mmCIF file of C-alpha atoms and ligand atoms in Angstrom:
data_model
loop_
_atom_site.group_PDB
_atom_site.id
_atom_site.type_symbol
_atom_site.label_atom_id
_atom_site.label_comp_id
_atom_site.label_asym_id
_atom_site.label_seq_id
_atom_site.Cartn_x
_atom_site.Cartn_y
_atom_site.Cartn_z
ATOM 1 C CA MET A 15 21.274 -108.426 -24.961
ATOM 2 C CA ASN A 16 20.130 -105.543 -22.799
ATOM 3 C CA VAL A 17 22.564 -102.728 -23.559
ATOM 4 C CA LYS A 18 22.872 -100.230 -20.726
ATOM 5 C CA THR A 19 26.354 -98.815 -21.103
ATOM 6 C CA ILE A 20 28.139 -97.731 -24.272
ATOM 7 C CA ALA A 21 31.790 -96.694 -24.381
ATOM 8 C CA VAL A 22 33.180 -94.561 -27.195
ATOM 9 C CA ILE A 23 36.947 -94.643 -27.605
ATOM 10 C CA GLY A 24 38.453 -91.522 -29.215
ATOM 11 C CA ALA A 25 36.853 -88.107 -28.653
ATOM 12 C CA GLY A 26 37.752 -86.462 -31.972
ATOM 13 C CA SER A 27 35.480 -85.190 -34.749
ATOM 14 C CA MET A 28 33.469 -88.409 -34.757
ATOM 15 C CA GLY A 29 33.733 -89.861 -31.260
ATOM 16 C CA HIS A 30 32.356 -86.930 -29.282
ATOM 17 C CA GLN A 31 29.207 -86.756 -31.412
ATOM 18 C CA ILE A 32 28.642 -90.524 -31.441
ATOM 19 C CA ALA A 33 28.861 -90.389 -27.650
ATOM 20 C CA MET A 34 26.268 -87.598 -27.588
ATOM 21 C CA LEU A 35 23.882 -89.639 -29.760
ATOM 22 C CA SER A 36 24.255 -92.449 -27.257
ATOM 23 C CA ALA A 37 23.715 -90.170 -24.241
ATOM 24 C CA LEU A 38 20.662 -88.590 -25.902
ATOM 25 C CA ALA A 39 19.253 -92.090 -26.430
ATOM 26 C CA GLY A 40 19.476 -92.695 -22.685
ATOM 27 C CA TYR A 41 22.514 -94.965 -22.478
ATOM 28 C CA LYS A 42 25.121 -94.440 -19.809
ATOM 29 C CA THR A 43 27.918 -93.310 -22.082
ATOM 30 C CA ASN A 44 31.622 -93.163 -21.372
ATOM 31 C CA LEU A 45 33.754 -91.133 -23.777
ATOM 32 C CA GLN A 46 37.465 -91.878 -23.574
ATOM 33 C CA ASP A 47 40.501 -90.258 -25.202
ATOM 34 C CA LEU A 48 44.224 -90.414 -24.511
ATOM 35 C CA LYS A 49 44.318 -86.635 -24.462
ATOM 36 C CA ASN A 50 42.578 -84.609 -21.802
ATOM 37 C CA GLU A 51 42.447 -81.628 -24.209
ATOM 38 C CA ALA A 52 40.374 -83.701 -26.632
ATOM 39 C CA LEU A 53 37.875 -84.427 -23.853
ATOM 40 C CA GLU A 54 37.764 -80.765 -22.802
ATOM 41 C CA LYS A 55 37.137 -79.733 -26.409
ATOM 42 C CA ALA A 56 34.482 -82.439 -26.758
ATOM 43 C CA LYS A 57 32.660 -81.095 -23.676
ATOM 44 C CA LEU A 58 32.809 -77.517 -24.927
ATOM 45 C CA ASP A 59 31.694 -78.356 -28.474
ATOM 46 C CA LEU A 60 28.838 -80.573 -27.311
ATOM 47 C CA THR A 61 27.622 -77.906 -24.905
ATOM 48 C CA LYS A 62 27.540 -75.376 -27.777
ATOM 49 C CA ILE A 63 25.700 -77.768 -30.111
ATOM 50 C CA MET A 64 23.155 -78.832 -27.493
ATOM 51 C CA ASP A 65 22.520 -75.205 -26.475
ATOM 52 C CA LYS A 66 21.756 -74.474 -30.140
ATOM 53 C CA TRP A 67 19.415 -77.478 -30.279
ATOM 54 C CA VAL A 68 17.571 -76.162 -27.227
ATOM 55 C CA ALA A 69 17.378 -72.650 -28.734
ATOM 56 C CA LYS A 70 15.953 -74.142 -31.956
ATOM 57 C CA GLU A 71 13.555 -76.294 -29.898
ATOM 58 C CA LYS A 72 14.999 -79.517 -31.337
ATOM 59 C CA ILE A 73 15.227 -80.813 -27.766
ATOM 60 C CA THR A 74 14.003 -79.630 -24.390
ATOM 61 C CA ILE A 75 16.347 -78.260 -21.788
ATOM 62 C CA GLU A 76 15.452 -81.276 -19.599
ATOM 63 C CA ALA A 77 16.487 -83.697 -22.386
ATOM 64 C CA LYS A 78 19.777 -81.835 -22.780
ATOM 65 C CA ASP A 79 20.474 -81.928 -19.034
ATOM 66 C CA GLN A 80 19.570 -85.625 -18.891
ATOM 67 C CA ALA A 81 21.908 -86.394 -21.807
ATOM 68 C CA PHE A 82 24.814 -84.648 -20.071
ATOM 69 C CA GLU A 83 24.000 -86.577 -16.894
ATOM 70 C CA ASN A 84 24.368 -89.776 -18.937
ATOM 71 C CA LEU A 85 27.721 -88.715 -20.397
ATOM 72 C CA PHE A 86 31.078 -89.297 -18.683
ATOM 73 C CA PHE A 87 34.503 -88.196 -19.877
ATOM 74 C CA THR A 88 37.671 -90.053 -18.982
ATOM 75 C CA THR A 89 41.224 -90.700 -20.149
ATOM 76 C CA ASP A 90 41.122 -94.124 -18.457
ATOM 77 C CA ILE A 91 40.125 -96.884 -20.880
ATOM 78 C CA ARG A 92 39.366 -99.279 -17.998
ATOM 79 C CA GLU A 93 36.979 -96.812 -16.432
ATOM 80 C CA ALA A 94 35.348 -96.204 -19.826
ATOM 81 C CA ALA A 95 34.983 -99.781 -21.050
ATOM 82 C CA GLY A 96 35.109 -101.945 -17.907
ATOM 83 C CA GLN A 97 31.294 -102.168 -17.612
ATOM 84 C CA ALA A 98 30.376 -101.455 -21.240
ATOM 85 C CA ASP A 99 27.986 -103.690 -23.189
ATOM 86 C CA LEU A 100 29.012 -102.097 -26.483
ATOM 87 C CA VAL A 101 32.213 -100.251 -27.383
ATOM 88 C CA ILE A 102 32.434 -98.039 -30.453
ATOM 89 C CA GLU A 103 36.029 -97.275 -31.378
ATOM 90 C CA ALA A 104 36.688 -93.931 -33.128
ATOM 91 C CA VAL A 105 40.453 -93.431 -32.845
ATOM 92 C CA VAL A 106 42.799 -92.387 -35.649
ATOM 93 C CA GLU A 107 42.494 -94.268 -38.966
ATOM 94 C CA LYS A 108 45.626 -96.400 -38.524
ATOM 95 C CA LEU A 109 45.247 -100.157 -38.556
ATOM 96 C CA GLU A 110 48.015 -100.873 -36.031
ATOM 97 C CA VAL A 111 46.539 -98.368 -33.537
ATOM 98 C CA LYS A 112 43.060 -99.855 -33.901
ATOM 99 C CA ARG A 113 44.421 -103.391 -33.426
ATOM 100 C CA GLU A 114 46.184 -102.294 -30.229
ATOM 101 C CA VAL A 115 43.004 -100.644 -28.931
ATOM 102 C CA PHE A 116 40.904 -103.749 -29.690
ATOM 103 C CA ALA A 117 43.459 -106.079 -28.064
ATOM 104 C CA GLU A 118 43.408 -103.919 -24.930
ATOM 105 C CA LEU A 119 39.610 -103.662 -24.926
ATOM 106 C CA ASP A 120 39.333 -107.433 -25.233
ATOM 107 C CA GLN A 121 41.173 -107.754 -21.922
ATOM 108 C CA ILE A 122 39.061 -105.117 -20.185
ATOM 109 C CA VAL A 123 35.433 -105.575 -21.249
ATOM 110 C CA PRO A 124 32.981 -108.260 -20.048
ATOM 111 C CA SER A 125 32.755 -111.442 -22.149
ATOM 112 C CA HIS A 126 29.379 -110.490 -23.707
ATOM 113 C CA THR A 127 30.554 -107.082 -24.941
ATOM 114 C CA VAL A 128 30.388 -106.208 -28.646
ATOM 115 C CA LEU A 129 33.317 -104.251 -30.107
ATOM 116 C CA ALA A 130 32.584 -102.072 -33.129
ATOM 117 C CA THR A 131 34.865 -99.872 -35.191
ATOM 118 C CA ASN A 132 33.769 -96.605 -36.757
ATOM 119 C CA SER A 133 36.601 -96.821 -39.318
ATOM 120 C CA SER A 134 35.916 -95.145 -42.675
ATOM 121 C CA THR A 135 37.597 -97.935 -44.612
ATOM 122 C CA ILE A 136 39.061 -100.731 -42.535
ATOM 123 C CA VAL A 137 36.956 -103.888 -42.522
ATOM 124 C CA SER A 138 36.659 -105.442 -39.095
ATOM 125 C CA SER A 139 38.211 -108.771 -40.173
ATOM 126 C CA LEU A 140 41.564 -106.919 -40.211
ATOM 127 C CA ILE A 141 41.036 -106.113 -36.511
ATOM 128 C CA ALA A 142 38.909 -108.963 -35.129
ATOM 129 C CA ASP A 143 41.831 -111.397 -34.794
ATOM 130 C CA ALA A 144 43.496 -109.001 -32.337
ATOM 131 C CA THR A 145 40.732 -110.124 -29.940
ATOM 132 C CA SER A 146 39.541 -113.439 -28.521
ATOM 133 C CA ARG A 147 35.949 -112.677 -29.649
ATOM 134 C CA PRO A 148 35.891 -112.181 -33.437
ATOM 135 C CA ASP A 149 32.191 -113.131 -33.499
ATOM 136 C CA LYS A 150 31.477 -109.984 -31.457
ATOM 137 C CA VAL A 151 33.404 -107.617 -33.738
ATOM 138 C CA CYS A 152 31.848 -105.564 -36.551
ATOM 139 C CA ASN A 153 31.892 -102.189 -38.295
ATOM 140 C CA MET A 154 29.497 -99.407 -37.321
ATOM 141 C CA HIS A 155 30.353 -96.637 -39.752
ATOM 142 C CA PHE A 156 28.779 -93.299 -38.827
ATOM 143 C CA PHE A 157 29.043 -90.299 -41.128
ATOM 144 C CA PHE A 158 30.420 -86.857 -40.372
ATOM 145 C CA PRO A 159 28.980 -85.075 -38.454
ATOM 146 C CA PRO A 160 27.175 -87.889 -36.611
ATOM 147 C CA LEU A 161 24.727 -85.545 -34.867
ATOM 148 C CA VAL A 162 23.503 -84.441 -38.303
ATOM 149 C CA MET A 163 24.035 -87.319 -40.727
ATOM 150 C CA ASP A 164 21.315 -89.945 -40.541
ATOM 151 C CA CYS A 165 23.124 -93.030 -41.829
ATOM 152 C CA VAL A 166 25.251 -95.828 -40.404
ATOM 153 C CA GLU A 167 26.788 -98.657 -42.421
ATOM 154 C CA VAL A 168 26.869 -101.800 -40.295
ATOM 155 C CA VAL A 169 29.240 -104.279 -41.895
ATOM 156 C CA LYS A 170 29.133 -107.963 -41.101
ATOM 157 C CA GLY A 171 32.334 -109.869 -41.770
ATOM 158 C CA GLU A 172 32.508 -113.657 -42.067
ATOM 159 C CA HIS A 173 33.671 -113.712 -38.441
ATOM 160 C CA THR A 174 30.732 -111.571 -37.210
ATOM 161 C CA SER A 175 27.801 -113.443 -35.667
ATOM 162 C CA ASP A 176 24.222 -112.688 -36.716
ATOM 163 C CA GLN A 177 23.480 -111.606 -33.129
ATOM 164 C CA THR A 178 26.306 -109.055 -33.205
ATOM 165 C CA ALA A 179 25.152 -107.566 -36.522
ATOM 166 C CA GLN A 180 21.577 -107.508 -35.244
ATOM 167 C CA LEU A 181 22.616 -105.781 -32.019
ATOM 168 C CA ALA A 182 24.545 -103.121 -33.960
ATOM 169 C CA MET A 183 21.480 -102.513 -36.157
ATOM 170 C CA GLU A 184 19.186 -102.241 -33.128
ATOM 171 C CA ILE A 185 21.485 -99.799 -31.349
ATOM 172 C CA CYS A 186 21.572 -97.567 -34.453
ATOM 173 C CA SER A 187 17.816 -97.467 -34.423
ATOM 174 C CA GLN A 188 17.867 -96.543 -30.695
ATOM 175 C CA LEU A 189 20.347 -93.775 -31.554
ATOM 176 C CA ASN A 190 17.795 -92.504 -34.056
ATOM 177 C CA ARG A 191 19.996 -93.334 -37.018
ATOM 178 C CA THR A 192 19.087 -95.177 -40.211
ATOM 179 C CA ALA A 193 21.307 -98.227 -40.427
ATOM 180 C CA VAL A 194 22.069 -100.303 -43.496
ATOM 181 C CA LEU A 195 23.520 -103.788 -43.150
ATOM 182 C CA LEU A 196 26.290 -104.875 -45.533
ATOM 183 C CA GLN A 197 26.344 -108.670 -45.580
ATOM 184 C CA LYS A 198 29.853 -108.868 -47.008
ATOM 185 C CA GLU A 199 33.021 -106.891 -46.342
ATOM 186 C CA ILE A 200 34.594 -104.491 -48.800
ATOM 187 C CA SER A 201 37.239 -101.887 -47.955
ATOM 188 C CA GLY A 202 35.637 -98.406 -47.869
ATOM 189 C CA PHE A 203 32.105 -99.873 -47.774
ATOM 190 C CA ILE A 204 29.463 -98.282 -50.020
ATOM 191 C CA ALA A 205 29.168 -94.525 -49.518
ATOM 192 C CA ASN A 206 32.887 -93.814 -49.325
ATOM 193 C CA ARG A 207 33.685 -95.966 -52.364
ATOM 194 C CA ILE A 208 31.278 -93.837 -54.366
ATOM 195 C CA LEU A 209 32.575 -90.646 -52.738
ATOM 196 C CA PHE A 210 36.264 -91.513 -53.235
ATOM 197 C CA ALA A 211 35.645 -92.275 -56.905
ATOM 198 C CA ILE A 212 34.246 -88.741 -57.256
ATOM 199 C CA GLN A 213 37.053 -87.161 -55.188
ATOM 200 C CA LYS A 214 39.754 -89.043 -57.102
ATOM 201 C CA GLU A 215 38.333 -87.877 -60.429
ATOM 202 C CA ALA A 216 37.957 -84.295 -59.135
ATOM 203 C CA MET A 217 41.592 -84.323 -57.989
ATOM 204 C CA ALA A 218 42.835 -85.755 -61.304
ATOM 205 C CA LEU A 219 40.960 -83.000 -63.185
ATOM 206 C CA TYR A 220 42.404 -80.330 -60.868
ATOM 207 C CA GLU A 221 45.973 -81.679 -61.012
ATOM 208 C CA GLY A 222 45.627 -82.069 -64.797
ATOM 209 C CA GLY A 223 44.918 -78.325 -64.997
ATOM 210 C CA TYR A 224 41.454 -78.721 -66.568
ATOM 211 C CA ALA A 225 39.786 -76.434 -64.032
ATOM 212 C CA ASN A 226 40.591 -74.967 -60.627
ATOM 213 C CA TYR A 227 39.152 -76.534 -57.485
ATOM 214 C CA LYS A 228 36.586 -73.754 -57.010
ATOM 215 C CA ASP A 229 35.155 -74.317 -60.468
ATOM 216 C CA ILE A 230 35.126 -78.091 -60.014
ATOM 217 C CA ASP A 231 33.146 -77.550 -56.796
ATOM 218 C CA LYS A 232 30.826 -75.134 -58.595
ATOM 219 C CA ILE A 233 30.128 -77.585 -61.440
ATOM 220 C CA THR A 234 29.508 -80.435 -58.991
ATOM 221 C CA ARG A 235 27.036 -78.304 -57.030
ATOM 222 C CA LYS A 236 25.266 -76.718 -59.983
ATOM 223 C CA ALA A 237 25.254 -79.492 -62.577
ATOM 224 C CA LEU A 238 25.049 -82.571 -60.354
ATOM 225 C CA SER A 239 22.985 -80.976 -57.568
ATOM 226 C CA HIS A 240 25.446 -82.074 -54.894
ATOM 227 C CA PRO A 241 24.943 -79.878 -51.800
ATOM 228 C CA ILE A 242 28.714 -79.410 -51.491
ATOM 229 C CA GLY A 243 31.657 -79.805 -53.913
ATOM 230 C CA PRO A 244 34.378 -82.469 -53.509
ATOM 231 C CA PHE A 245 37.057 -79.993 -52.373
ATOM 232 C CA GLU A 246 34.685 -78.270 -49.950
ATOM 233 C CA LEU A 247 33.815 -81.680 -48.548
ATOM 234 C CA MET A 248 37.488 -82.644 -48.135
ATOM 235 C CA ASP A 249 37.978 -79.405 -46.150
ATOM 236 C CA LEU A 250 34.929 -80.172 -44.037
ATOM 237 C CA SER A 251 35.797 -83.732 -43.112
ATOM 238 C CA GLY A 252 39.561 -83.128 -42.757
ATOM 239 C CA ILE A 253 42.163 -83.582 -45.503
ATOM 240 C CA ASP A 254 44.275 -85.701 -43.136
ATOM 241 C CA VAL A 255 41.345 -88.097 -42.635
ATOM 242 C CA GLY A 256 41.144 -88.716 -46.387
ATOM 243 C CA TYR A 257 44.935 -89.014 -46.539
ATOM 244 C CA TYR A 258 45.002 -91.826 -43.957
ATOM 245 C CA VAL A 259 42.126 -93.561 -45.699
ATOM 246 C CA MET A 260 44.020 -93.498 -49.019
ATOM 247 C CA GLN A 261 47.209 -94.726 -47.349
ATOM 248 C CA GLN A 262 45.262 -97.598 -45.835
ATOM 249 C CA GLN A 263 43.665 -98.469 -49.183
ATOM 250 C CA TYR A 264 47.052 -98.343 -50.904
ATOM 251 C CA ALA A 265 48.504 -100.622 -48.209
ATOM 252 C CA GLU A 266 45.682 -103.083 -48.900
ATOM 253 C CA THR A 267 45.657 -102.975 -52.717
ATOM 254 C CA GLY A 268 49.207 -101.914 -53.685
ATOM 255 C CA ASP A 269 47.539 -100.051 -56.578
ATOM 256 C CA PRO A 270 49.335 -96.689 -57.187
ATOM 257 C CA LYS A 271 45.925 -95.223 -58.130
ATOM 258 C CA ASP A 272 44.916 -95.576 -54.449
ATOM 259 C CA LYS A 273 47.931 -93.563 -53.184
ATOM 260 C CA PRO A 274 47.221 -90.089 -51.726
ATOM 261 C CA SER A 275 47.678 -87.581 -54.578
ATOM 262 C CA LYS A 276 50.516 -85.030 -54.702
ATOM 263 C CA THR A 277 48.175 -82.194 -53.684
ATOM 264 C CA ILE A 278 46.701 -84.092 -50.719
ATOM 265 C CA THR A 279 50.174 -85.076 -49.491
ATOM 266 C CA GLU A 280 51.402 -81.467 -49.758
ATOM 267 C CA LYS A 281 48.367 -80.176 -47.851
ATOM 268 C CA VAL A 282 48.880 -82.680 -45.030
ATOM 269 C CA GLU A 283 52.615 -81.916 -44.824
ATOM 270 C CA ALA A 284 51.823 -78.182 -44.664
ATOM 271 C CA GLY A 285 49.258 -78.775 -41.877
ATOM 272 C CA GLU A 286 46.506 -77.363 -44.112
ATOM 273 C CA LEU A 287 43.902 -79.889 -43.068
ATOM 274 C CA GLY A 288 40.705 -77.983 -43.872
ATOM 275 C CA ARG A 289 38.217 -76.191 -41.669
ATOM 276 C CA LYS A 290 39.685 -77.553 -38.454
ATOM 277 C CA THR A 291 43.015 -75.751 -39.053
ATOM 278 C CA GLY A 292 41.492 -72.663 -40.689
ATOM 279 C CA LYS A 293 42.908 -73.543 -44.122
ATOM 280 C CA GLY A 294 42.624 -76.401 -46.582
ATOM 281 C CA PHE A 295 41.744 -75.786 -50.187
ATOM 282 C CA TYR A 296 39.808 -72.761 -48.958
ATOM 283 C CA GLU A 297 40.673 -70.265 -46.218
ATOM 284 C CA TYR A 298 38.401 -69.976 -43.197
ATOM 285 C CA GLY A 299 39.956 -66.952 -41.497
ATOM 286 C CA THR A 300 40.289 -68.137 -37.953
ATOM 287 C CA LYS A 301 40.477 -71.730 -36.813
ATOM 288 C CA VAL A 302 36.985 -73.168 -37.116
ATOM 289 C CA ASN A 303 35.274 -75.192 -34.447
ATOM 290 C CA ARG A 304 35.576 -78.697 -35.941
HETATM 291 N N1 LIG B 29 36.138 -87.426 -39.906
HETATM 292 C C1 LIG B 29 35.295 -88.093 -40.705
HETATM 293 O O1 LIG B 29 34.709 -87.538 -41.651
HETATM 294 C C2 LIG B 29 34.996 -89.550 -40.438
HETATM 295 C C3 LIG B 29 33.775 -90.088 -40.882
HETATM 296 C C4 LIG B 29 33.471 -91.431 -40.593
HETATM 297 C C5 LIG B 29 34.386 -92.218 -39.925
HETATM 298 N N2 LIG B 29 35.578 -91.672 -39.516
HETATM 299 C C6 LIG B 29 36.505 -92.558 -38.805
HETATM 300 O O2 LIG B 29 36.389 -92.277 -37.420
HETATM 301 C C7 LIG B 29 37.653 -92.509 -36.785
HETATM 302 C C8 LIG B 29 38.057 -91.241 -36.039
HETATM 303 O O3 LIG B 29 38.139 -90.187 -36.966
HETATM 304 P P1 LIG B 29 38.083 -88.658 -36.486
HETATM 305 O O4 LIG B 29 37.873 -87.850 -37.704
HETATM 306 O O5 LIG B 29 37.165 -88.520 -35.319
HETATM 307 O O6 LIG B 29 39.601 -88.483 -36.002
HETATM 308 P P2 LIG B 29 40.198 -87.362 -35.032
HETATM 309 O O7 LIG B 29 41.649 -87.283 -35.371
HETATM 310 O O8 LIG B 29 39.372 -86.126 -35.038
HETATM 311 O O9 LIG B 29 40.038 -88.029 -33.566
HETATM 312 C C9 LIG B 29 40.712 -89.171 -33.158
HETATM 313 C C10 LIG B 29 40.839 -89.099 -31.637
HETATM 314 O O10 LIG B 29 41.315 -90.351 -31.185
HETATM 315 C C11 LIG B 29 42.233 -90.112 -30.146
HETATM 316 N N3 LIG B 29 43.093 -91.287 -30.022
HETATM 317 C C12 LIG B 29 44.122 -91.667 -30.811
HETATM 318 N N4 LIG B 29 44.624 -92.849 -30.372
HETATM 319 C C13 LIG B 29 43.875 -93.208 -29.292
HETATM 320 C C14 LIG B 29 43.898 -94.325 -28.423
HETATM 321 N N5 LIG B 29 44.793 -95.300 -28.557
HETATM 322 N N6 LIG B 29 42.980 -94.357 -27.412
HETATM 323 C C15 LIG B 29 42.081 -93.366 -27.254
HETATM 324 N N7 LIG B 29 42.017 -92.280 -28.060
HETATM 325 C C16 LIG B 29 42.909 -92.212 -29.066
HETATM 326 C C17 LIG B 29 42.963 -88.840 -30.528
HETATM 327 O O11 LIG B 29 43.528 -88.207 -29.396
HETATM 328 C C18 LIG B 29 41.823 -88.029 -31.160
HETATM 329 O O12 LIG B 29 41.191 -87.194 -30.201
HETATM 330 C C19 LIG B 29 38.624 -92.919 -37.886
HETATM 331 O O13 LIG B 29 38.687 -94.316 -37.942
HETATM 332 C C20 LIG B 29 37.971 -92.363 -39.146
HETATM 333 O O14 LIG B 29 38.304 -93.119 -40.293
HETATM 334 C C21 LIG B 29 35.904 -90.366 -39.747
#
């Protein structure tokens, strides 16, 4: 399939940067969000990042201008996806919302269009049956922040056709991202399963009073050579994001060990979501730009 237009649904932390990768790769790219403010913020943040890239000579000014010419912002899902060959969904991590979005997209997009979800955990078989084209549904899991992190997990469910998985892999390579194909579904995929195991253990050690979160981060950085500690990483990616992921896993497994911990729940209820709100485990002074 000759992909010309890519739509990204949801212009939050992930969506706006996935859309930029697509625009930089030369695709006509439509970024859609329900909220106009999210689109305005996306525009502002992308302008700042691309200006920095130009200043650091990562891209030319012409490449930046061309990418912005390729990129369209809209609150209208029909306008965004009506002509799209590939849609990448990056809305909130709630299964029922994703199913609604996929059902709506199925009605809007051409019959050849592939629908991918950027979910951190939810396998696409839980969403595919909301559409009439399960063979064209798969996971394309980018990592935060997509403009920096060079990895995408493409997950092929039993319903996903070989052509769909192949197309997702090819697009990743066009977006200049290393893609890895998972031939079988598992909730949370590979990287996050490993990461959550570390975060769960870090949280249990903190809640058990064995060390404070700063020292757990320090040990993880110094002794295990991780570039960033588990609590610092939760602040960076958004404590609410992890919270929804755990809720989803608990809904799927029913295992109390998968439930969001007491500390995570308290942080979310207090609106202390990490860097994006200026406070999570650590304080960031003023509200930080995503
Ligand atoms: N943040 C991360 O570290 C990370 C990493 C990989 C994958 N993901 C996944 O990416 C997805 C998005 O996460 P995020 O961190 O960007 O979330 P976010 O909360 O920053 O952004 C979500 C955006 O989706 C919009 N939205 C909600 N419902 C919508 C709808 N029906 N139609 C259009 N827009 C809608 C919201 O207005 C918001 O702007 C989630 O599935 C998450 O699991 C997140």
